[in-house]
Amino acid sequence: MVGLSVGEKHFIQGGIAQDLRSDGRKRLTYRPIYVETGVIPQAHGSARVRLGATDVIASVKAELGKPSALQPDKGKIAIYVDCSPTAAPMFEGRGGEELSTELSVALQRCLLGGKSGAGAGIDPTSLVVVEGKVCWDLYIDGLVISSDGNLLDALAAAIKAALSNTGIPKVDVAVETRSDEQPEVNISDEEFLQFDTSGIPVIVTLTKVGRHYIVDATSEEESQMSSAVSISVNRKGHICGLTKRGGVGLDPSIILDMISVAKHVSEQLINKLDSEIAAAEASEEES
Amino acid sequence: MGGNLIEALGFKVSSSSSLPFFCFTGGVTPKSSLCRVADNKEKMRGLKLPLSQTQRVRLQRAFEKLQSLSAKANSDASVTVADTIPVNYEDAFLKGYGTTDLNGELVATVCGVVERVNKLVYVRALRARYKPEVGDVVVGRVVEVAQKRWRLEINFSQDAVLMLSSMNMPDGIQRRRTALDELNMRSIFEENDIVCAEVRNFQHDGSLQLQARSQKYGKLEKGQLLIIDPYLVRKSKQHFHHLEQFGIDLILGRNGYIWIGEHVEARDSVVIDQAKSIEQSTVVEGINRAYTPLEMRQNICRIANAIRVLTILGFNIDLNLIMETVELSSSLKIDIHDMLGSEFHVLVAEMEAERRSLTTKRKR
């Protein structure tokens, strides 16, 4: 991270206080979002999202596995994020591990719900093939190629786009099997099932600088933050997850205010993202 | 023969004379003679903008117009790696940088433009680090305060050095620098400060030495720094621009660092007396009156966005072009943030094509 001089820091803080940031945005305006789907042909679904200079790729791979004994009617989903050294030199080797774990945990909390799978954005019961015996394991991987702030929002958007792009192959199960045997499955190459992604939430990160909050901070603005709250909101306006970063304590009334601001911002974001994903899928079909 | 070399290098060169390096240079520099683009789709993909079909067509037309107006319509000038350079082998010529002799033919080793100076034939790489010349105005960031000098980062392969003796002292008297001056260096420039200086000479190990003796050089505050590619800032007579109608200083550093900030009266490049230290402490307390006024901030943002648009389109940055872009955006009442949208990019390309065709018509 390049340092900032005192004069520059003052300029950034002044901009946020006066509702005019360095690139002309208002406090609650997102940078233009560009979505491309199908960037990794070997994966079942993939997407690349660019938010200003922040560039992330998400890919979804599905494998057949055995459901856990505690939840025989649910499939398994795992989310993991990796920060590539192309994003910043400090990510080389094990340098990016701390940030990767933080992002992975935040995404899991926001998208996967609780231990029993209740309240998850992605419904795990749709992943089961034969109850108790065979289910789909979804591995969602995120890769940060270039980092200019607001990684969490970009990754959540990429995961949503990748899941809409995912096609799970249809499975034919051999009917006559005894109950204690593994059933034979035939994975179809032709037919695919699409996910219903309307229930998947987006993440809105509010960064507090001085007395105001901004949405979609660049890395310069993030260096000035006192604290940041990432709120995951779905289409119905319900909160699916909440994460707070940064050392400065926040008054509870501020958190409630931030939640209502995030809910308001998320409506526009979800609509924008859905239209971008639809456009990306359409252009992918053309080419 | 050429094909084997290309495969060995792992490159795929399409059979048409398209320039694959457009994908990552991201634009056209119409002032140079880079005209040879057969595959316009490649060029469009280099611009990371979501363009609708009509916008794509308009942008293509503007670029084609600019290409046709380019002074040197020499389509053989641009080369990629492993391209043969057309040379008359009977004349004696000198092989310069970026070329190599392969099986009796002169072949390029970098992507760029062929330049010929008398008998010297060389390839000037396009996307390279900043190439300093003596007397260049550069803007840099202090990375280290060392013994009797500051080290500045200026987008060059090494850090530049600004000696304490190359700076004017606050009292204005020309005198020898004492040990006390050395101890007080941090009160002049600290780490991460932005400094404007001039290239004095090259040191024996290839690094730069800077000087900041004039009143116009020194620490830059109250503004923002933009980082662009160095090749877009050409050498001109004036690098310091004081925009009176906005009250804004614009400094075009030749190393690709551009400073846009509030106007500061030309003063001694070093101000470390008591008045300033008091002012800084009140600023730190965060009183609103120390912030830049809103109208000036809007102008700063507009100019910054204009420069961002011009770099995405690959045009050379000079004051006239920036001011025209700003006037275009204000006359069309485009919101400052919308300047970074695709529509405005297309409008700017069209405007530049229009302007260029008018000036060439006037010349004829």
XYZ file of C-alpha atoms in Angstrom:
651
model
C 0.000 0.000 0.000
C 1.438 3.329 -1.019
C 1.492 5.851 1.768
C -0.383 9.133 1.675
C 0.902 12.522 2.705
C -0.862 14.584 5.351
C -2.180 16.953 2.685
C -3.670 14.127 0.638
C -5.301 12.517 3.665
C -6.848 15.847 4.562
C -8.118 16.245 1.010
C -9.766 12.813 1.064
C -11.412 13.442 4.418
C -12.613 16.826 3.207
C -14.080 15.245 0.109
C -16.028 12.698 2.099
C -17.287 15.380 4.460
C -18.465 17.495 1.517
C -20.058 14.541 -0.343
C -17.675 14.801 -3.296
C -15.042 12.070 -3.406
C -11.825 12.070 -5.435
C -13.448 10.658 -8.553
C -16.596 12.749 -8.300
C -18.795 10.142 -6.615
C -21.251 10.880 -3.868
C -20.918 9.062 -0.572
C -23.416 6.355 -1.476
C -22.490 5.808 -5.138
C -20.852 2.641 -6.374
C -18.165 2.565 -9.018
C -19.248 1.110 -12.362
C -19.527 -2.678 -12.126
C -18.467 -4.847 -15.079
C -19.446 -8.507 -15.060
C -18.210 -11.259 -17.362
C -19.478 -14.804 -16.991
C -18.082 -18.098 -18.173
C -14.452 -16.999 -17.929
C -13.264 -20.439 -16.746
C -14.643 -23.060 -19.120
C -13.513 -26.061 -17.040
C -15.538 -24.982 -14.035
C -19.259 -25.516 -13.769
C -19.771 -21.789 -13.361
C -17.508 -18.784 -13.194
C -17.595 -15.013 -13.288
C -15.248 -12.058 -13.240
C -16.271 -8.790 -11.635
C -14.479 -5.463 -11.990
C -15.297 -2.652 -9.585
C -13.054 0.231 -10.639
C -9.546 -1.181 -10.313
C -10.654 -4.058 -8.069
C -10.735 -7.277 -10.103
C -11.933 -10.626 -8.749
C -12.835 -14.001 -10.250
C -15.180 -16.565 -8.702
C -15.532 -20.154 -9.860
C -17.941 -22.913 -8.863
C -17.098 -26.613 -9.116
C -19.468 -29.381 -8.171
C -18.490 -32.910 -7.216
C -20.552 -35.844 -6.062
C -20.093 -36.748 -2.432
C -21.763 -38.216 0.617
C -23.890 -35.945 2.804
C -22.993 -35.687 6.464
C -24.785 -38.016 8.857
C -26.270 -35.100 10.815
C -27.903 -33.543 7.764
C -28.670 -36.279 5.289
C -30.969 -34.116 3.196
C -28.513 -31.315 2.523
C -25.573 -30.922 0.205
C -22.328 -29.248 1.253
C -20.997 -25.850 0.177
C -17.502 -24.537 0.838
C -16.283 -21.020 0.097
C -12.607 -20.200 -0.064
C -10.850 -17.022 -1.165
C -7.267 -16.674 -2.358
C -5.385 -13.400 -2.762
C -3.061 -13.566 -5.737
C 0.396 -11.916 -5.516
C -0.497 -9.921 -8.638
C -2.791 -7.855 -6.446
C -0.075 -6.683 -4.083
C 3.536 -7.764 -3.511
C 2.796 -8.480 0.122
C 0.468 -11.321 -0.880
C 3.362 -13.443 -2.070
C 3.810 -16.765 -0.323
C 1.864 -16.757 2.924
C 1.506 -13.007 3.164
C -2.039 -12.957 1.873
C -3.272 -15.702 4.155
C -4.644 -13.456 6.867
C -6.691 -11.426 4.448
C -7.842 -14.578 2.617
C -9.111 -16.215 5.804
C -10.860 -13.031 6.863
C -12.633 -12.734 3.511
C -13.538 -16.445 3.413
C -15.045 -16.365 6.891
C -16.992 -13.179 6.172
C -18.397 -14.643 2.958
C -19.319 -17.922 4.625
C -21.115 -16.095 7.369
C -23.039 -13.959 4.922
C -23.927 -16.557 2.321
C -24.115 -19.883 4.075
C -26.080 -19.105 7.197
C -25.793 -21.116 10.388
C -24.381 -24.561 11.137
C -27.640 -26.301 10.380
C -27.860 -24.483 7.099
C -30.825 -22.433 8.220
C -31.162 -19.001 6.653
C -28.604 -19.647 3.954
C -28.626 -17.640 0.766
C -27.958 -20.807 -1.204
C -30.417 -23.549 -0.399
C -28.439 -26.735 0.345
C -31.465 -28.997 0.052
C -31.476 -28.394 -3.686
C -28.089 -30.091 -3.871
C -29.104 -33.504 -2.645
C -29.372 -36.366 -5.153
C -30.253 -39.398 -3.041
C -31.084 -38.580 0.525
C -28.488 -39.872 2.911
C -26.307 -41.346 0.196
C -25.352 -39.007 -2.620
C -25.240 -35.241 -2.765
C -23.458 -32.495 -4.597
C -20.503 -30.779 -2.949
C -20.124 -27.225 -4.172
C -16.694 -25.652 -4.004
C -16.811 -21.921 -4.531
C -13.390 -20.339 -5.018
C -12.646 -16.655 -5.180
C -9.452 -15.162 -6.554
C -8.416 -11.557 -6.010
C -6.433 -10.394 -9.028
C -6.225 -6.699 -8.325
C -7.137 -4.882 -5.152
C -8.338 -1.295 -4.954
C -10.620 -1.506 -1.967
C -14.002 -3.068 -1.306
C -12.981 -6.671 -1.904
C -15.898 -8.132 0.004
C -18.581 -6.520 -2.140
C -16.805 -7.501 -5.338
C -16.377 -11.105 -4.208
C -20.012 -11.437 -3.195
C -21.091 -10.027 -6.561
C -18.744 -12.435 -8.355
C -20.101 -15.399 -6.405
C -23.669 -14.392 -7.232
C -22.774 -14.094 -10.926
C -20.875 -17.389 -10.909
C -23.809 -19.199 -9.328
C -26.209 -17.842 -11.939
C -23.780 -19.102 -14.547
C -23.518 -22.551 -12.911
C -24.995 -25.585 -14.551
C -25.118 -28.697 -12.377
C -25.205 -31.832 -14.538
C -28.346 -33.921 -14.282
C -27.885 -37.213 -12.461
C -29.784 -40.427 -13.223
C -29.934 -42.801 -10.295
C -30.246 -46.536 -10.758
C -33.526 -47.438 -9.070
C -33.056 -51.031 -7.864
C -30.519 -50.833 -5.070
C -30.660 -52.158 -1.571
C -30.821 -49.482 1.095
C -27.334 -50.077 2.439
C -25.517 -49.957 -0.870
C -24.177 -46.958 -2.697
C -26.510 -46.349 -5.620
C -25.105 -46.133 -9.088
C -25.298 -42.759 -10.612
C -25.039 -41.691 -14.190
C -23.894 -38.128 -14.690
C -25.387 -36.636 -17.778
C -23.184 -34.616 -20.089
C -26.013 -32.951 -21.890
C -28.573 -31.677 -19.456
C -27.848 -29.104 -16.837
C -29.823 -27.679 -13.980
C -29.571 -23.980 -13.298
C -29.567 -22.509 -9.850
C -32.201 -20.165 -8.659
C -30.079 -17.218 -7.573
C -32.783 -14.733 -6.691
C -32.376 -15.592 -3.023
C -28.636 -14.944 -2.935
C -27.771 -11.815 -0.971
C -25.292 -9.081 -1.889
C -22.861 -7.517 0.539
C -22.767 -3.767 1.103
C -19.727 -2.490 2.976
C -20.071 0.845 4.753
C -16.791 2.490 5.662
C -16.827 5.135 8.352
C -14.416 8.035 7.760
C -14.723 10.871 10.229
C -18.416 11.388 10.885
C -19.734 10.033 7.587
C -20.045 6.644 5.955
C -19.200 5.845 2.376
C -20.026 2.942 0.162
C -17.455 1.227 -2.087
C -14.269 2.745 -0.698
C -11.088 2.762 -2.765
C -7.918 1.589 -1.029
C -6.905 5.230 -0.381
C -10.200 5.889 1.377
C -9.963 2.594 3.265
C -6.628 3.679 4.714
C -8.475 6.588 6.361
C -11.279 4.514 7.842
C -12.020 4.230 11.521
C -14.229 1.177 11.126
C -16.185 -0.677 8.464
C -19.390 -2.696 8.657
C -20.267 -5.210 5.930
C -23.948 -6.056 5.754
C -25.364 -8.799 3.605
C -28.883 -8.017 2.366
C -31.094 -10.103 0.128
C -33.779 -9.094 -2.319
C -36.525 -9.060 0.313
C -34.546 -6.546 2.348
C -33.640 -9.070 5.040
C -30.209 -9.115 6.598
C -28.352 -12.368 6.088
C -25.059 -11.509 7.762
C -23.120 -8.748 9.479
C -19.373 -8.242 9.953
C -17.517 -5.369 11.561
C -13.867 -4.566 10.894
C -11.623 -1.904 12.324
C -10.504 -1.112 15.830
C -12.631 1.906 16.670
C -15.751 1.226 18.695
C -19.154 2.227 17.347
C -22.198 3.466 19.160
C -25.120 1.015 18.678
C -27.324 3.728 17.169
C -24.729 4.215 14.438
C -24.867 0.535 13.584
C -28.654 0.678 13.269
C -28.322 3.722 11.045
C -25.738 1.956 8.916
C -28.052 -1.024 8.525
C -30.865 1.128 7.209
C -28.487 2.917 4.822
C -27.188 -0.451 3.592
C -30.740 -1.690 3.029
C -31.491 1.381 0.946
C -28.303 1.071 -1.108
C -28.712 -2.659 -1.621
C -31.931 -2.259 -3.599
C -30.184 -0.333 -6.363
C -27.154 -2.600 -6.173
C -29.177 -5.792 -6.567
C -31.035 -4.395 -9.569
C -27.844 -3.139 -11.192
C -26.060 -6.425 -10.558
C -28.916 -8.515 -11.927
C -29.053 -6.489 -15.124
C -25.266 -6.709 -15.520
C -25.331 -10.471 -14.983
C -28.119 -10.857 -17.516
C -26.190 -8.741 -20.037
C -23.016 -10.759 -19.413
C -24.816 -14.059 -19.924
C -26.407 -12.743 -23.113
C -23.081 -11.619 -24.552
C -21.501 -14.914 -23.517
C -24.130 -16.792 -25.496
C -23.479 -14.610 -28.521
C -19.728 -15.217 -28.618
C 11.786 -19.306 -39.906
C 9.832 -16.447 -38.448
C 7.103 -18.870 -37.430
C 9.517 -21.030 -35.442
C 10.805 -18.045 -33.553
C 7.303 -16.915 -32.750
C 6.317 -20.348 -31.457
C 9.498 -20.564 -29.452
C 8.640 -17.292 -27.773
C 5.180 -18.611 -27.079
C 3.415 -15.846 -28.978
C 0.493 -16.267 -31.304
C 0.569 -13.727 -34.088
C -2.564 -13.689 -36.203
C -2.126 -13.806 -39.917
C -3.654 -10.360 -40.398
C -1.483 -7.440 -39.516
C -3.253 -6.740 -36.259
C -1.347 -5.592 -33.246
C -1.983 -7.978 -30.351
C -0.304 -5.611 -27.965
C -3.292 -3.311 -28.203
C -5.026 -5.673 -25.827
C -2.837 -4.519 -23.000
C -1.728 -1.057 -24.019
C -5.373 -0.186 -23.957
C -5.474 2.602 -26.466
C -4.201 4.456 -29.484
C -1.695 7.293 -29.455
C -2.737 9.085 -32.586
C 0.106 11.586 -32.519
C 2.628 8.853 -33.129
C 2.409 6.775 -36.240
C 0.646 3.767 -34.757
C -1.900 3.341 -37.485
C -1.811 -0.286 -38.390
C -4.796 -1.942 -36.765
C -6.607 -4.302 -39.031
C -8.644 -5.938 -36.310
C -10.622 -3.204 -34.582
C -12.258 -5.698 -32.272
C -8.892 -6.348 -30.628
C -8.497 -2.632 -29.994
C -11.965 -2.310 -28.549
C -11.337 -5.173 -26.181
C -8.298 -3.352 -24.852
C -10.558 -0.543 -23.669
C -12.215 -1.822 -20.528
C -15.490 -0.041 -21.128
C -18.891 -1.568 -21.612
C -19.897 -0.108 -24.948
C -23.226 -0.586 -26.602
C -23.239 -1.433 -30.285
C -23.818 2.156 -31.454
C -21.161 3.472 -29.096
C -18.716 0.893 -30.394
C -19.367 1.965 -33.976
C -19.005 5.649 -33.148
C -15.760 5.076 -31.273
C -14.359 3.011 -34.115
C -15.219 5.748 -36.589
C -13.554 8.399 -34.432
C -10.378 6.329 -34.135
C -10.289 5.671 -37.865
C -10.647 9.382 -38.529
C -7.766 10.110 -36.176
C -5.642 7.481 -37.840
C -6.192 8.965 -41.254
C -5.217 12.406 -39.958
C -2.027 11.212 -38.364
C 1.017 13.072 -39.680
C 3.186 10.131 -40.528
C 0.829 7.723 -42.239
C 3.596 5.200 -42.234
C 1.918 1.933 -41.475
C 5.170 0.042 -41.427
C 6.390 1.926 -38.416
C 4.690 -0.118 -35.711
C 6.148 -3.504 -34.962
C 5.655 -6.318 -32.519
C 8.179 -8.834 -31.296
C 9.738 -10.897 -34.113
C 8.497 -8.607 -36.873
C 11.004 -7.904 -39.622
C 12.006 -4.281 -39.863
C 12.020 -3.056 -43.443
C 15.531 -1.803 -44.116
C 17.460 -1.303 -47.295
C 20.242 -3.807 -46.697
C 22.571 -2.226 -49.210
C 22.893 0.970 -47.166
C 25.100 0.803 -44.128
C 22.960 1.127 -41.048
C 23.442 0.792 -37.319
C 21.336 -1.623 -35.311
C 19.958 0.196 -32.325
C 18.076 -0.739 -29.181
C 15.235 -3.203 -29.569
C 16.551 -4.883 -32.685
C 18.541 -7.996 -33.374
C 20.063 -9.731 -36.350
C 18.330 -13.017 -37.053
C 19.383 -15.086 -40.030
C 20.530 -12.005 -41.864
C 17.315 -10.084 -41.250
C 16.717 -7.226 -38.857
C 14.046 -8.279 -36.405
C 12.373 -6.362 -33.575
C 12.695 -7.616 -30.005
C 10.178 -5.285 -28.366
C 6.737 -4.036 -29.294
C 6.901 -0.437 -30.380
C 7.560 2.041 -33.127
C 10.507 1.989 -35.493
C 12.514 5.201 -35.343
C 15.163 6.128 -37.812
C 17.760 8.782 -37.035
C 20.298 9.173 -39.844
C 21.774 5.698 -40.062
C 20.537 4.432 -36.719
C 17.485 2.168 -36.739
C 15.949 1.377 -33.387
C 12.624 0.407 -31.882
C 11.163 2.697 -29.260
C 9.137 0.647 -26.813
C 5.733 2.106 -26.095
C 4.797 0.975 -22.643
C 8.011 1.468 -20.747
C 8.991 3.028 -17.474
C 9.725 6.710 -17.329
C 12.876 7.706 -19.271
C 14.288 10.750 -17.542
C 16.014 13.637 -19.257
C 17.950 16.438 -17.613
C 15.650 19.377 -16.922
C 12.433 17.360 -16.689
C 9.871 18.422 -14.153
C 8.881 15.439 -12.028
C 6.535 14.890 -9.114
C 7.615 12.321 -6.560
C 6.801 10.872 -3.174
C 9.346 10.819 -0.350
C 10.103 7.253 0.696
C 13.093 7.812 2.945
C 14.832 10.586 4.845
C 18.527 9.720 4.701
C 21.733 11.492 5.604
C 21.740 14.931 3.948
C 19.236 13.746 1.302
C 15.703 12.590 0.643
C 14.876 9.575 -1.501
C 11.886 10.035 -3.769
C 9.876 7.454 -5.644
C 9.180 8.690 -9.178
C 7.985 5.678 -11.184
C 11.508 4.988 -12.386
C 13.573 1.847 -11.962
C 15.393 3.431 -9.024
C 14.527 5.992 -6.377
C 15.642 9.531 -7.134
C 17.753 11.511 -4.705
C 17.093 15.090 -3.601
C 20.094 16.479 -1.768
C 19.639 18.861 1.137
C 22.038 21.213 -0.590
C 19.746 21.315 -3.655
C 16.960 22.886 -1.630
C 16.485 26.480 -0.630
C 16.598 27.146 3.074
C 13.657 28.966 4.725
C 15.517 32.063 5.664
C 16.435 32.499 2.036
C 20.104 33.070 2.680
C 22.540 31.048 0.694
C 24.708 29.381 3.288
C 26.354 26.111 4.104
C 24.133 23.471 5.568
C 25.004 22.847 9.179
C 24.482 19.757 11.282
C 21.386 21.425 12.741
C 19.890 21.661 9.268
C 20.460 17.959 8.823
C 18.668 17.179 12.053
C 15.726 19.338 11.000
C 15.270 17.711 7.620
C 12.078 16.073 8.682
C 10.468 19.422 9.312
C 10.950 20.219 5.641
C 9.840 16.976 3.980
C 8.601 13.894 5.784
C 7.930 10.371 4.560
C 5.028 10.116 2.084
C 5.115 13.818 1.244
C 4.557 14.792 -2.366
C 7.353 16.913 -3.784
C 7.795 18.654 -7.122
C 11.367 18.950 -8.400
C 13.513 19.053 -11.506
C 15.996 16.485 -12.789
C 19.508 17.802 -12.269
C 21.698 14.992 -13.562
C 22.299 11.265 -13.582
C 24.479 9.678 -10.981
C 27.145 7.155 -11.839
C 24.957 4.206 -10.853
C 22.126 5.325 -13.120
C 19.881 6.887 -10.499
C 18.658 10.455 -10.685
C 19.580 13.540 -8.796
C 16.932 16.192 -8.383
C 16.981 19.834 -7.438
C 14.272 22.089 -6.096
C 15.942 25.469 -6.006
C 13.292 27.564 -7.697
C 10.255 28.930 -5.903
C 7.831 26.885 -7.921
C 9.214 23.554 -6.679
C 8.598 22.070 -3.275
C 6.018 20.296 -1.161
C 2.546 19.858 -2.603
C -0.475 19.841 -0.353
C -4.218 20.400 -0.627
C -4.946 18.353 -3.681
C -4.828 14.971 -5.286
C -2.200 13.001 -7.167
C -3.022 11.056 -10.333
C -0.774 8.306 -11.640
C -0.806 7.669 -15.389
C 1.570 6.157 -17.944
C 4.694 8.277 -18.502
C 4.567 8.106 -22.283
C 1.373 10.158 -22.337
C 3.064 13.278 -20.966
C 5.198 14.820 -23.664
C 7.924 17.375 -23.089
C 6.551 20.871 -23.509
C 7.532 24.418 -22.610
C 5.247 24.616 -19.614
C 4.623 21.912 -17.063
C 3.217 24.160 -14.371
C -0.216 25.467 -15.167
C -2.052 27.950 -13.013
C -5.706 27.868 -14.015
C -6.868 31.307 -12.959
C -10.537 30.816 -13.593
C -10.613 27.914 -11.150
C -7.814 28.952 -8.808
C -6.202 25.540 -9.315
C -2.614 24.467 -9.873
C -2.013 21.715 -12.393
C 1.449 20.151 -12.547
C 2.128 17.606 -15.318
C 5.084 15.588 -14.127
C 6.940 13.895 -16.943
C 7.121 10.713 -14.939
C 3.379 10.259 -15.168
C 2.518 11.742 -11.775
C 0.050 14.587 -12.170
C -0.805 16.950 -9.349
C -4.070 18.859 -9.205
C -4.542 21.085 -6.228
C -5.458 24.426 -4.747
C -3.389 27.295 -5.992
C -0.519 28.255 -3.722
C 1.290 31.547 -4.248
C 4.874 31.108 -5.357
C 6.785 31.267 -2.154
C 9.967 29.916 -0.688
C 9.871 26.220 -1.319
C 10.426 25.616 2.360
C 8.202 27.100 5.033
C 8.981 25.844 8.463
C 8.394 28.852 10.658
C 6.099 28.975 13.633
C 3.013 30.114 11.752
C 2.809 26.945 9.711
C 3.272 24.604 12.644
C 0.356 26.293 14.409
C -1.753 26.003 11.248
C -0.974 22.317 10.976
C -2.074 21.609 14.523
C -5.421 23.310 13.955
C -5.835 21.360 10.743
C -5.188 18.148 12.621
C -7.980 19.033 15.032
C -10.288 18.692 12.057
C -11.994 22.042 11.845
C -14.152 22.351 8.753
C -12.881 25.690 7.596
C -9.554 24.068 6.717
C -11.222 21.934 4.020
C -11.050 22.931 0.373
C -14.146 24.910 -0.646
C -16.738 22.845 -2.463
C -16.627 24.663 -5.795
C -12.871 24.364 -6.068
C -13.157 20.704 -5.153
C -15.679 20.175 -7.923
C -13.304 21.751 -10.415
C -10.419 19.613 -9.167
C -12.536 16.467 -9.565
C -13.672 17.484 -13.027
C -10.118 18.042 -14.202
C -9.004 14.759 -12.615
C -11.768 12.833 -14.347
C -10.959 14.547 -17.656
C -7.368 13.316 -17.336
C -8.606 9.812 -16.467
C -10.797 9.734 -19.581
C -7.939 10.924 -21.798
C -5.574 8.264 -20.448
C -8.115 5.506 -21.023
C -8.489 6.675 -24.618
C -4.713 6.904 -24.960
C -4.421 10.562 -25.923
C -1.402 12.654 -25.003
C -2.072 14.823 -21.992
C -1.617 18.519 -22.557
C -3.387 21.541 -21.161
C -5.515 22.434 -24.206
C -6.949 18.964 -24.466
C -7.728 18.823 -20.751
C -9.476 22.200 -20.823
C -11.501 21.265 -23.882
C -12.617 18.046 -22.238
C -13.625 19.933 -19.102
C -15.552 22.496 -21.151
C -17.254 19.731 -23.099
C -18.412 18.112 -19.891
C -19.677 21.373 -18.365
C -21.407 22.481 -21.551
C -23.235 19.156 -21.786
C -24.011 19.407 -18.056
C -22.563 15.963 -17.435
C -22.314 15.014 -13.787
C -18.714 14.687 -12.570
C -19.007 10.989 -11.873
C -20.735 10.329 -15.206
C -17.585 11.542 -16.946
C -16.185 8.098 -16.304
C -19.063 6.409 -18.152
C -18.780 5.029 -21.684
C -20.881 7.740 -23.339
C -18.511 10.517 -22.357
C -15.502 8.536 -23.573
C -17.093 8.235 -27.003
C -17.948 11.958 -27.013
C -14.367 12.918 -26.161
C -12.971 10.711 -28.917
C -15.362 12.285 -31.402
C -14.519 15.787 -30.232
C -10.808 15.157 -30.631
C -11.287 13.721 -34.111
C -13.311 16.806 -35.079
C -10.743 19.196 -33.682
C -7.846 17.376 -35.321
C -9.560 17.392 -38.726
C -10.301 21.127 -38.412
C -6.676 21.979 -37.630
C -5.357 19.895 -40.523
C -7.865 21.535 -42.872
C -6.730 24.936 -41.673
C -3.100 24.019 -42.268
C -3.936 23.022 -45.818
